[in-house]
Coordinates of C-alpha atoms and ligand atoms in Angstrom, one line a residue:
M1 CA -10.8 26.5 56.7
K2 CA -8.8 26.4 53.4
W3 CA -9.8 25.3 50.0
D4 CA -8.8 21.8 49.2
L5 CA -8.2 22.0 45.5
T6 CA -7.5 18.3 45.2
N7 CA -11.3 18.0 45.3
Y8 CA -11.1 19.3 41.7
Y9 CA -7.9 17.8 40.4
K10 CA -6.0 15.1 42.4
S11 CA -2.7 16.7 41.2
Y12 CA -1.3 19.6 39.4
E13 CA -0.3 17.3 36.6
D14 CA -4.0 16.3 36.2
F15 CA -4.9 19.9 35.9
K16 CA -2.3 20.5 33.2
K17 CA -3.4 17.4 31.4
A18 CA -7.0 18.6 31.4
I19 CA -5.9 21.9 29.7
Q20 CA -4.2 19.9 27.0
E21 CA -7.4 17.8 26.5
A22 CA -9.5 21.0 26.3
K23 CA -7.2 22.4 23.6
E24 CA -7.5 19.3 21.6
I25 CA -11.3 19.4 21.7
I26 CA -11.3 23.1 20.7
N27 CA -9.0 22.3 17.7
E28 CA -11.4 19.5 16.7
L29 CA -14.4 21.8 16.9
A30 CA -12.8 24.3 14.5
T31 CA -12.7 21.5 11.8
Y32 CA -16.5 21.4 11.7
K33 CA -16.8 24.7 10.0
G34 CA -19.1 24.4 7.0
K35 CA -20.2 20.8 8.0
L36 CA -23.1 21.4 10.4
G37 CA -25.5 20.9 7.5
I38 CA -24.5 17.2 7.6
E39 CA -26.6 15.7 10.4
E40 CA -24.0 13.3 11.6
D41 CA -21.4 16.1 11.9
F42 CA -23.9 18.3 13.6
V43 CA -24.5 15.7 16.3
K44 CA -20.8 15.0 16.8
Y45 CA -20.0 18.8 17.0
Y46 CA -22.6 19.4 19.7
E47 CA -21.6 16.3 21.6
K48 CA -18.1 17.7 21.8
T49 CA -19.2 21.1 22.9
L50 CA -21.2 19.4 25.7
V51 CA -18.1 17.5 26.8
L52 CA -16.1 20.6 26.8
Q53 CA -18.7 22.6 28.8
G54 CA -19.5 19.7 31.1
N55 CA -16.0 18.5 32.0
Y56 CA -13.5 21.1 31.2
L57 CA -14.7 24.4 32.6
K58 CA -13.3 23.0 35.8
V59 CA -9.9 24.0 34.6
Y60 CA -11.1 27.6 34.7
L61 CA -12.4 27.2 38.3
Y62 CA -9.2 25.5 39.4
A63 CA -6.9 28.1 37.8
E64 CA -8.9 31.0 39.2
C65 CA -9.0 29.6 42.7
S66 CA -5.3 28.9 42.7
M67 CA -4.5 32.4 41.6
D68 CA -6.9 34.1 44.0
L69 CA -5.4 32.2 47.0
N70 CA -2.2 34.2 46.3
R71 CA -1.9 36.7 43.5
Q72 CA 1.8 36.9 44.2
N73 CA 2.1 33.3 43.0
T74 CA 3.4 33.9 39.5
A75 CA 3.0 30.3 38.4
A76 CA -0.7 30.3 39.3
C77 CA -1.1 33.6 37.5
S78 CA 0.4 32.3 34.3
D79 CA -1.7 29.1 34.5
M80 CA -4.8 31.4 34.7
Q81 CA -3.5 33.3 31.6
E82 CA -3.1 30.0 29.8
V83 CA -6.6 29.0 30.6
M84 CA -8.0 32.3 29.5
F85 CA -6.1 32.0 26.3
V86 CA -7.6 28.6 25.7
F87 CA -11.1 29.9 26.1
Q88 CA -10.4 32.8 23.8
T89 CA -9.3 30.4 21.1
L90 CA -12.6 28.6 21.7
S91 CA -14.7 31.6 20.8
Q92 CA -12.5 32.2 17.7
A93 CA -12.7 28.5 16.7
T94 CA -16.5 28.4 17.0
A95 CA -17.3 31.9 15.6
F96 CA -18.8 30.2 12.6
E97 CA -21.4 28.3 14.7
S98 CA -24.3 30.8 15.2
P99 CA -24.3 32.2 11.6
E100 CA -24.1 28.7 10.2
V101 CA -26.9 27.4 12.3
L102 CA -29.1 30.3 11.6
K103 CA -28.6 29.7 7.9
L104 CA -29.5 26.0 8.3
G105 CA -32.8 27.1 9.8
K106 CA -34.9 26.2 12.8
E107 CA -36.7 23.3 11.1
Y108 CA -33.5 21.5 10.3
V109 CA -32.1 22.0 13.8
M110 CA -35.2 21.0 15.7
N111 CA -35.6 17.9 13.5
V112 CA -32.1 16.8 14.4
L113 CA -32.8 17.4 18.1
D114 CA -36.0 15.3 17.8
K115 CA -34.0 12.3 16.7
H116 CA -31.1 12.6 19.2
E117 CA -32.1 12.6 22.8
N118 CA -28.7 13.5 24.1
L119 CA -28.9 16.8 22.4
E120 CA -32.4 17.6 23.8
Q121 CA -30.7 19.9 26.5
L122 CA -29.7 22.3 23.7
R123 CA -33.2 22.9 22.6
F124 CA -33.8 26.0 24.8
G125 CA -30.5 27.5 23.6
F126 CA -31.5 27.0 20.0
E127 CA -35.0 28.4 20.4
N128 CA -33.4 31.5 22.0
L129 CA -31.1 31.8 19.0
F130 CA -33.9 31.6 16.5
R131 CA -36.0 34.0 18.4
K132 CA -33.5 36.7 17.4
Q133 CA -33.8 35.8 13.7
S134 CA -36.5 38.3 12.9
H135 CA -34.2 41.1 14.0
I136 CA -31.2 39.9 12.0
L137 CA -30.8 41.8 8.7
N138 CA -30.1 40.2 5.4
E139 CA -26.5 39.8 4.4
E140 CA -26.2 43.2 2.7
G141 CA -27.8 44.9 5.7
Q142 CA -25.6 43.1 8.1
A143 CA -22.5 44.1 6.2
I144 CA -23.6 47.7 6.3
L145 CA -24.2 47.6 10.0
A146 CA -20.8 45.9 10.5
N147 CA -19.2 48.9 8.8
Y148 CA -20.6 51.2 11.5
Q149 CA -19.8 48.8 14.4
G150 CA -16.6 50.6 15.3
L151 CA -18.3 54.0 15.3
S152 CA -20.9 52.9 17.9
Q153 CA -18.0 52.4 20.4
V154 CA -16.6 55.9 20.0
G155 CA -18.9 57.5 22.6
S156 CA -17.9 55.0 25.3
D157 CA -14.2 55.4 24.4
A158 CA -14.4 59.1 24.5
Y159 CA -16.1 58.9 27.9
G160 CA -13.2 56.8 29.2
S161 CA -10.6 59.1 27.8
L162 CA -12.2 62.2 29.2
T163 CA -12.9 60.7 32.6
N164 CA -9.7 58.7 33.2
G165 CA -7.2 59.9 30.7
D166 CA -7.6 63.7 30.6
I167 CA -8.4 64.1 34.3
T168 CA -6.4 66.7 36.3
K169 CA -5.6 65.7 39.8
R170 CA -7.7 67.4 42.5
Y171 CA -6.9 67.9 46.1
V172 CA -8.7 69.0 49.3
K173 CA -7.8 70.0 52.8
Y174 CA -8.9 67.0 54.8
D175 CA -9.0 66.9 58.6
N176 CA -5.4 67.5 59.7
K177 CA -3.9 67.0 56.4
E178 CA -3.1 69.9 54.1
K179 CA -3.5 68.1 50.8
V180 CA -5.4 64.9 50.1
E181 CA -6.1 63.7 46.5
V182 CA -9.8 63.1 45.7
S183 CA -10.6 60.6 43.1
N184 CA -13.6 58.6 41.9
A185 CA -12.1 55.6 43.8
N186 CA -11.7 57.2 47.2
W187 CA -14.2 60.0 47.6
T188 CA -17.0 57.9 49.3
K189 CA -14.5 56.7 51.9
L190 CA -13.4 60.3 52.6
V191 CA -17.0 61.4 52.8
S192 CA -18.1 58.6 55.1
E193 CA -15.2 59.1 57.5
S194 CA -15.3 62.9 58.0
K195 CA -17.4 64.4 60.8
S196 CA -17.3 67.8 59.3
P197 CA -20.2 68.8 56.9
K198 CA -17.8 71.4 55.4
V199 CA -15.2 68.8 54.6
R200 CA -17.7 66.4 53.1
K201 CA -19.1 69.1 50.9
N202 CA -15.7 70.1 49.7
V203 CA -14.7 66.5 48.9
F204 CA -17.9 65.9 47.0
E205 CA -17.8 69.1 45.0
T206 CA -14.1 68.6 44.2
M207 CA -14.8 65.1 42.9
M208 CA -17.8 66.2 40.8
S209 CA -16.0 69.3 39.5
Q210 CA -14.6 67.2 36.7
Y211 CA -18.1 66.7 35.4
E212 CA -19.2 70.3 35.7
T213 CA -16.1 71.6 33.9
H214 CA -16.7 69.3 31.0
K215 CA -20.5 69.3 31.0
N216 CA -20.9 70.3 27.4
T217 CA -18.5 67.6 26.2
Y218 CA -20.1 64.9 28.4
A219 CA -23.5 65.8 27.0
S220 CA -22.3 65.6 23.4
I221 CA -20.7 62.2 24.1
Y222 CA -23.9 61.0 25.7
N223 CA -25.9 62.2 22.7
S224 CA -23.6 60.1 20.5
V225 CA -24.4 57.1 22.7
L226 CA -28.2 57.8 22.3
Q227 CA -28.0 58.3 18.6
A228 CA -26.0 55.0 18.1
D229 CA -28.8 53.2 20.1
I230 CA -31.5 54.8 17.9
A231 CA -29.7 53.9 14.7
E232 CA -29.2 50.3 15.8
S233 CA -32.7 49.8 17.1
K234 CA -34.3 51.3 14.0
S235 CA -32.1 49.2 11.7
E236 CA -33.0 46.0 13.5
K237 CA -36.7 46.8 13.5
F238 CA -37.3 47.5 17.1
N239 CA -39.8 50.1 18.3
S240 CA -37.4 51.7 20.7
S241 CA -33.9 51.4 22.2
L242 CA -35.5 50.0 25.4
E243 CA -37.2 47.2 23.4
M244 CA -33.9 46.4 21.8
Y245 CA -31.9 46.1 25.0
L246 CA -34.6 44.1 26.8
F247 CA -35.0 41.7 23.9
A248 CA -31.6 40.1 24.5
N249 CA -33.0 38.6 27.7
N250 CA -36.5 38.3 26.4
I251 CA -37.9 40.7 28.9
P252 CA -41.1 42.7 28.2
T253 CA -40.9 46.4 28.4
S254 CA -43.8 46.3 30.9
L255 CA -41.3 44.9 33.5
Y256 CA -39.2 47.9 33.2
L257 CA -42.1 50.3 33.6
N258 CA -43.4 48.3 36.6
L259 CA -40.1 48.6 38.3
I260 CA -40.3 52.4 38.0
K261 CA -43.9 52.4 39.3
I262 CA -42.9 50.3 42.4
A263 CA -40.0 52.7 43.1
H264 CA -42.5 55.6 43.1
K265 CA -44.7 53.7 45.6
A266 CA -41.7 53.2 47.8
S267 CA -40.7 56.9 47.8
P268 CA -42.7 58.1 50.9
I269 CA -40.8 55.5 53.0
V270 CA -37.4 56.5 51.6
K271 CA -38.2 60.2 52.3
K272 CA -39.2 59.3 55.9
Y273 CA -36.0 57.3 56.3
Y274 CA -33.9 60.3 55.1
K275 CA -35.7 62.6 57.5
L276 CA -34.9 60.1 60.3
R277 CA -31.2 60.0 59.3
K278 CA -31.0 63.7 59.3
Q279 CA -32.4 63.9 62.8
V280 CA -30.3 61.1 64.2
L281 CA -27.1 62.5 62.6
G282 CA -28.0 66.0 63.9
L283 CA -27.5 67.6 60.5
S284 CA -28.9 71.0 59.7
S285 CA -29.3 70.1 56.0
Y286 CA -29.1 66.7 54.4
H287 CA -27.2 66.0 51.2
T288 CA -27.1 63.0 48.9
Y289 CA -23.5 62.2 49.9
D290 CA -24.6 62.0 53.6
R291 CA -26.0 58.6 52.8
F292 CA -22.6 57.1 53.6
L293 CA -22.7 58.1 57.2
E294 CA -23.2 55.4 59.9
L295 CA -26.1 56.1 62.3
V296 CA -24.2 54.4 65.2
P297 CA -20.5 53.7 65.8
D298 CA -19.1 50.3 64.7
S299 CA -19.8 47.5 67.1
N300 CA -16.7 45.7 68.1
K301 CA -18.5 42.4 69.1
K302 CA -16.6 39.5 67.5
Y303 CA -18.2 36.5 65.7
T304 CA -16.0 33.5 65.0
Y305 CA -16.4 31.6 61.8
E306 CA -18.0 28.8 63.8
D307 CA -20.5 31.3 65.3
A308 CA -21.3 32.6 61.8
K309 CA -21.9 29.1 60.5
E310 CA -24.1 28.3 63.5
L311 CA -26.2 31.4 63.1
F312 CA -26.6 30.8 59.4
Y313 CA -27.6 27.1 59.9
D314 CA -30.0 28.1 62.7
S315 CA -31.6 30.7 60.5
I316 CA -32.5 28.2 57.8
A317 CA -33.3 25.3 60.1
K318 CA -37.1 25.9 59.5
F319 CA -36.8 25.3 55.8
P320 CA -37.2 21.9 54.0
K321 CA -34.5 19.3 54.5
E322 CA -33.3 19.4 50.9
F323 CA -32.6 23.1 51.2
V324 CA -30.8 22.7 54.5
D325 CA -28.8 19.8 53.2
N326 CA -27.6 21.6 50.1
A327 CA -26.7 24.8 52.1
K328 CA -24.6 22.6 54.5
E329 CA -23.0 20.8 51.6
A330 CA -22.2 24.2 49.9
T331 CA -20.3 25.3 53.1
K332 CA -18.5 22.0 53.7
D333 CA -14.9 22.1 54.8
G334 CA -12.6 22.3 51.8
Y335 CA -15.0 24.3 49.7
V336 CA -14.7 27.6 51.7
D337 CA -11.5 29.6 52.0
V338 CA -12.3 31.5 55.1
Y339 CA -9.6 33.9 56.4
P340 CA -7.5 36.7 54.7
S341 CA -3.9 35.9 53.9
T342 CA -1.0 37.5 52.1
G343 CA -1.7 37.9 48.4
K344 CA -5.2 36.6 48.7
R345 CA -7.9 38.3 46.6
G346 CA -10.1 40.7 48.6
G347 CA -13.9 40.6 49.0
A348 CA -16.0 37.5 48.7
Y349 CA -17.5 35.3 46.0
S350 CA -19.0 32.0 45.1
N351 CA -17.5 30.3 42.0
S352 CA -19.3 27.6 40.1
V353 CA -19.1 25.8 36.7
P354 CA -21.2 23.0 35.4
N355 CA -21.1 19.6 37.1
V356 CA -18.7 20.6 39.9
H357 CA -19.2 21.4 43.6
P358 CA -19.1 25.2 43.9
C359 CA -16.6 26.9 46.2
I360 CA -16.7 30.1 48.3
L361 CA -14.0 32.7 48.9
L362 CA -14.3 34.8 52.0
N363 CA -12.1 37.3 53.9
F364 CA -13.6 36.6 57.3
T365 CA -12.6 39.1 60.0
E366 CA -15.2 38.1 62.6
T367 CA -17.6 41.0 62.2
L368 CA -21.4 40.7 62.0
D369 CA -21.2 41.9 58.4
D370 CA -19.0 38.8 57.7
C371 CA -21.8 36.6 59.0
F372 CA -24.1 38.1 56.3
T373 CA -21.4 37.6 53.7
L374 CA -21.3 33.9 54.5
A375 CA -25.1 33.6 54.2
H376 CA -25.0 35.6 50.9
E377 CA -22.3 33.5 49.2
S378 CA -23.8 30.3 50.6
G379 CA -27.0 31.3 48.7
H380 CA -25.1 31.5 45.4
S381 CA -23.5 28.1 46.0
T382 CA -26.8 26.5 47.1
H383 CA -28.4 27.7 43.9
S384 CA -25.6 26.2 41.9
M385 CA -25.9 22.9 43.8
F386 CA -29.6 22.7 43.1
S387 CA -29.1 23.6 39.4
M388 CA -26.3 21.0 39.1
Q389 CA -28.4 18.2 40.6
N390 CA -31.5 18.9 38.4
Q391 CA -30.2 20.2 35.1
P392 CA -28.2 18.7 32.3
T393 CA -24.9 20.5 31.5
A394 CA -26.3 22.9 28.9
T395 CA -28.8 24.6 31.2
Q396 CA -27.0 24.7 34.5
S397 CA -25.6 28.2 34.3
Y398 CA -28.1 30.9 35.2
T399 CA -28.3 34.5 34.2
I400 CA -27.6 37.7 36.1
F401 CA -31.4 38.3 36.2
V402 CA -31.8 35.4 38.7
A403 CA -28.3 35.3 40.1
E404 CA -28.8 37.4 43.2
I405 CA -32.1 35.9 44.3
A406 CA -30.8 33.1 46.5
S407 CA -28.0 35.2 48.1
T408 CA -30.4 38.1 49.0
F409 CA -33.0 35.7 50.3
N410 CA -30.5 34.2 52.7
E411 CA -29.5 37.7 53.9
Q412 CA -33.1 38.8 54.5
N413 CA -33.8 35.6 56.4
L414 CA -30.7 35.9 58.6
L415 CA -31.7 39.5 59.4
D416 CA -35.1 38.5 60.5
Y417 CA -33.7 35.6 62.5
L418 CA -31.3 37.8 64.4
L419 CA -34.0 40.4 65.1
T420 CA -36.4 37.9 66.6
K421 CA -33.7 36.0 68.5
G422 CA -33.2 39.1 70.6
T423 CA -29.5 38.8 71.3
L424 CA -28.4 41.9 69.5
T425 CA -27.2 45.0 71.3
K426 CA -29.2 48.2 70.5
N427 CA -26.4 49.5 68.3
E428 CA -26.0 46.2 66.5
K429 CA -29.7 46.3 65.7
I430 CA -29.7 49.9 64.5
S431 CA -26.6 49.2 62.3
L432 CA -28.1 46.0 60.8
L433 CA -31.4 47.7 60.0
Q434 CA -29.6 50.7 58.5
H435 CA -27.5 48.5 56.3
A436 CA -30.6 46.4 55.2
I437 CA -32.5 49.6 54.3
D438 CA -29.4 51.1 52.6
S439 CA -29.0 48.0 50.5
I440 CA -32.6 48.1 49.3
I441 CA -32.1 51.8 48.5
S442 CA -28.7 51.4 46.7
T443 CA -29.5 48.1 44.9
F444 CA -33.2 48.6 44.0
Y445 CA -34.2 52.2 44.5
R446 CA -31.3 54.2 43.3
Q447 CA -30.7 51.9 40.3
T448 CA -34.4 52.3 39.4
L449 CA -34.0 56.1 39.5
F450 CA -31.1 55.6 37.0
A451 CA -33.2 53.3 34.9
E452 CA -35.9 55.9 34.7
Y453 CA -33.3 58.5 33.7
E454 CA -32.1 56.3 30.9
Y455 CA -35.7 55.7 29.8
I456 CA -36.5 59.5 29.8
A457 CA -33.2 60.4 28.0
H458 CA -33.6 57.8 25.3
T459 CA -37.3 58.7 24.8
K460 CA -36.4 62.4 24.4
A461 CA -33.7 61.6 21.8
E462 CA -36.1 59.3 20.0
N463 CA -38.6 62.1 19.8
G464 CA -36.0 64.3 18.3
E465 CA -35.6 66.6 21.3
A466 CA -32.2 68.3 21.9
I467 CA -29.8 66.6 24.2
T468 CA -27.8 69.2 26.1
W469 CA -26.3 69.3 29.6
E470 CA -29.3 71.4 30.7
S471 CA -31.8 68.9 29.5
L472 CA -29.9 66.0 31.1
S473 CA -29.4 67.9 34.3
N474 CA -33.1 68.8 34.4
I475 CA -34.1 65.1 34.2
M476 CA -31.9 64.3 37.2
I477 CA -33.0 67.4 39.2
N478 CA -36.7 66.3 38.8
L479 CA -35.9 62.6 39.6
Y480 CA -34.0 63.4 42.8
K481 CA -36.9 65.6 43.9
K482 CA -39.4 62.8 43.1
Y483 CA -37.3 59.9 44.6
Y484 CA -35.6 61.5 47.6
G485 CA -37.4 64.8 48.1
L486 CA -34.0 66.5 47.8
N487 CA -33.3 69.7 45.9
I488 CA -30.0 68.7 44.3
V489 CA -29.6 72.1 42.8
K490 CA -28.6 73.2 46.3
E491 CA -25.7 70.7 46.1
N492 CA -24.4 72.7 43.2
V493 CA -22.7 69.9 41.2
K494 CA -25.0 66.9 42.0
Q495 CA -27.1 67.6 38.9
Y496 CA -24.2 66.3 36.8
V497 CA -24.7 62.8 38.2
W498 CA -25.7 61.8 34.7
A499 CA -22.1 62.3 33.6
Y500 CA -20.8 60.5 36.7
I501 CA -22.3 57.0 36.1
P502 CA -20.1 55.1 33.5
H503 CA -22.8 52.5 32.8
F504 CA -24.9 55.2 31.0
F505 CA -22.1 55.5 28.5
N506 CA -20.6 52.0 28.4
S507 CA -23.7 49.8 28.7
P508 CA -27.0 51.6 28.3
Y509 CA -30.0 50.0 29.9
Y510 CA -27.9 47.8 32.1
V511 CA -28.5 49.1 35.7
Y512 CA -32.1 48.0 35.9
Q513 CA -30.8 44.4 36.2
Y514 CA -29.6 45.2 39.7
A515 CA -33.1 46.1 40.7
T516 CA -34.9 43.2 39.1
S517 CA -33.0 40.4 40.8
F518 CA -33.2 42.2 44.1
S519 CA -37.0 42.9 43.9
A520 CA -37.7 39.4 42.8
S521 CA -35.8 38.1 45.7
L522 CA -37.6 40.3 48.2
A523 CA -41.0 39.3 46.7
I524 CA -40.1 35.6 47.0
Y525 CA -38.8 36.1 50.5
Q526 CA -42.0 37.9 51.6
N527 CA -44.1 35.1 50.2
V528 CA -42.2 32.6 52.2
K529 CA -42.2 34.8 55.3
E530 CA -46.0 35.3 55.1
G531 CA -46.5 31.6 54.7
K532 CA -48.2 31.8 51.3
E533 CA -49.2 28.4 49.9
N534 CA -46.3 26.5 48.3
A535 CA -44.1 29.5 48.6
F536 CA -41.0 27.6 49.5
E537 CA -41.6 24.8 46.9
N538 CA -42.0 27.5 44.3
Y539 CA -38.7 29.0 45.4
L540 CA -37.0 25.6 45.2
S541 CA -38.3 25.2 41.7
L542 CA -36.5 28.3 40.7
L543 CA -33.3 27.1 42.2
K544 CA -33.6 23.8 40.5
A545 CA -34.4 25.3 37.1
G546 CA -30.9 26.8 36.7
G547 CA -30.9 28.4 33.2
S548 CA -33.4 26.2 31.6
D549 CA -35.9 29.0 30.7
Y550 CA -36.2 32.7 30.1
P551 CA -35.6 34.6 33.4
I552 CA -39.1 36.1 33.3
N553 CA -40.6 32.6 33.3
L554 CA -38.3 31.3 35.9
V555 CA -39.3 34.0 38.4
K556 CA -42.9 33.7 37.4
N557 CA -42.8 30.0 38.4
A558 CA -41.4 31.1 41.7
G559 CA -44.5 33.3 42.3
V560 CA -43.2 36.6 40.9
D561 CA -45.0 37.9 37.8
F562 CA -43.1 40.9 36.7
T563 CA -45.8 41.8 34.1
S564 CA -48.1 42.6 36.9
I565 CA -47.3 45.1 39.6
K566 CA -48.8 43.2 42.5
P567 CA -46.0 40.9 43.5
L568 CA -43.5 43.7 43.4
E569 CA -45.3 45.5 46.1
A570 CA -43.5 43.1 48.5
V571 CA -40.5 45.5 48.1
V572 CA -42.6 48.3 49.5
T573 CA -43.8 46.1 52.4
R574 CA -40.3 45.0 53.2
L575 CA -38.9 48.5 53.2
S576 CA -41.7 49.8 55.3
D577 CA -41.3 46.9 57.9
L578 CA -37.6 47.6 58.2
Y579 CA -38.1 51.3 58.6
E580 CA -40.6 50.8 61.4
E581 CA -38.2 48.4 63.1
L582 CA -35.4 51.0 62.8
A583 CA -37.5 53.8 64.2
K584 CA -38.5 51.6 67.1
A585 CA -34.9 50.5 67.8
I586 CA -33.7 54.1 67.8
N587 CA -36.4 55.2 70.3
E588 CA -36.0 52.1 72.6
Ligands
LIG1 ZN1 -23.8 38.0 45.2

């Protein structure tokens, strides 16, 4: 039930020795600056980077696991710092690499790869690098852009200062307590735990008052973010900011627009679900912050870790042997740290680096939710196992675009397994279905609303329209009406939600990625569930492909073509099925 870290290094000394070896390789890499144009040196340089990537990222995994087992263990924390420092020096030591390779040109590089089979695995990475070339300015242009680099960060910094630095503490009367502080970190917990609509309203309005008070300043800051995006995208010869941001992952803008269309198609179901919630919760009016309320009280039925494993294994038993084998291998004793303990990091994750058995951290407390967490993290580890078995070092790591597919797949499958098994109590069933619907809404639907907001705001700015708090609030008011059928003006401060989401200011056009992975996973799952031809084989091909291609191609091979709207309709089907099940369970 505990990690056995000797699976990674036989002894602590071996781990320390590996850090030293990694440092030596990094120092050597630095000496190749200016030499990549010599074929022999080019080959040696990249052979060394592969050794580093393939054998030494393990020190990172080992250090992180040791630290997360007990964060009060100062020795483990300082080992982690040392490892982080080593990898920082790596990026400094190899900063010359990309500019030098770009200068050498595609023809030279591909020619070397043709002659050296051991470097073939780097071809995709190089193609991706050269793909960007048409948007890289000449030296003078790059130097000018670099002069403005610091300026483009000012908006995001100002946002942080205003939201975290210059904030005044705010308090509410909460239940029996006279004065409870409300912060961005605790307001959802306060809202979800209060039975009083008046208290919930007060908590929410108090939290949001920061944004209302400074609405003009927030709008100016956001405008500076939009203007920086416009300047950069124009300089780099993109047609829009959207195109620039999607270009990094080689994603067509049609995907973005298709996501939005699918969300619109799902909207009647979401509205019905909200109506049902309002009715079950007995509320006279429904507010956006009421989404945190549970439809039924927590079930106190316990599931041991053995139960959880058995449920998970049973749920996947119908799938091909190679999938089952890898899922079992991923959850083998010694690779899962199961129970909470003093100093252990909270939450759950799966950790993997190339060529090494992945490991899972849980904080298992015997709830049904924990069973789903096990299935989720096993999905990540299983994906990594398949990637490791089928890909060379350079293409094992996969991107965020595909990362949540296997985990979500396992959760959906476990849910259906439990529903058909018929051993759940009525409340357990309601609670499970509620959480499944809520997670589609929060991961796919709400994020797509935000993605549409970013698209509209950027487009307005690109068309030279004024960006003010009124115009930004109006976008949100219209979107909430369209997506949820809620008039958020009645919530008084909800319209400032555009100022509440830090991603809009820190990393524009980022949130859509939550929605893509999730909807791809649902589409793949529906194909398997409906028994479409080769559905599972196609899914396996995605898991085996690791990071060997652009994400849009990887999911296409798995049967989900994002450039067409059709496969994404699976999201609507799934949402609708779950809603019907929930309505049935409530009336049973
Ligand atoms: Zn995950």
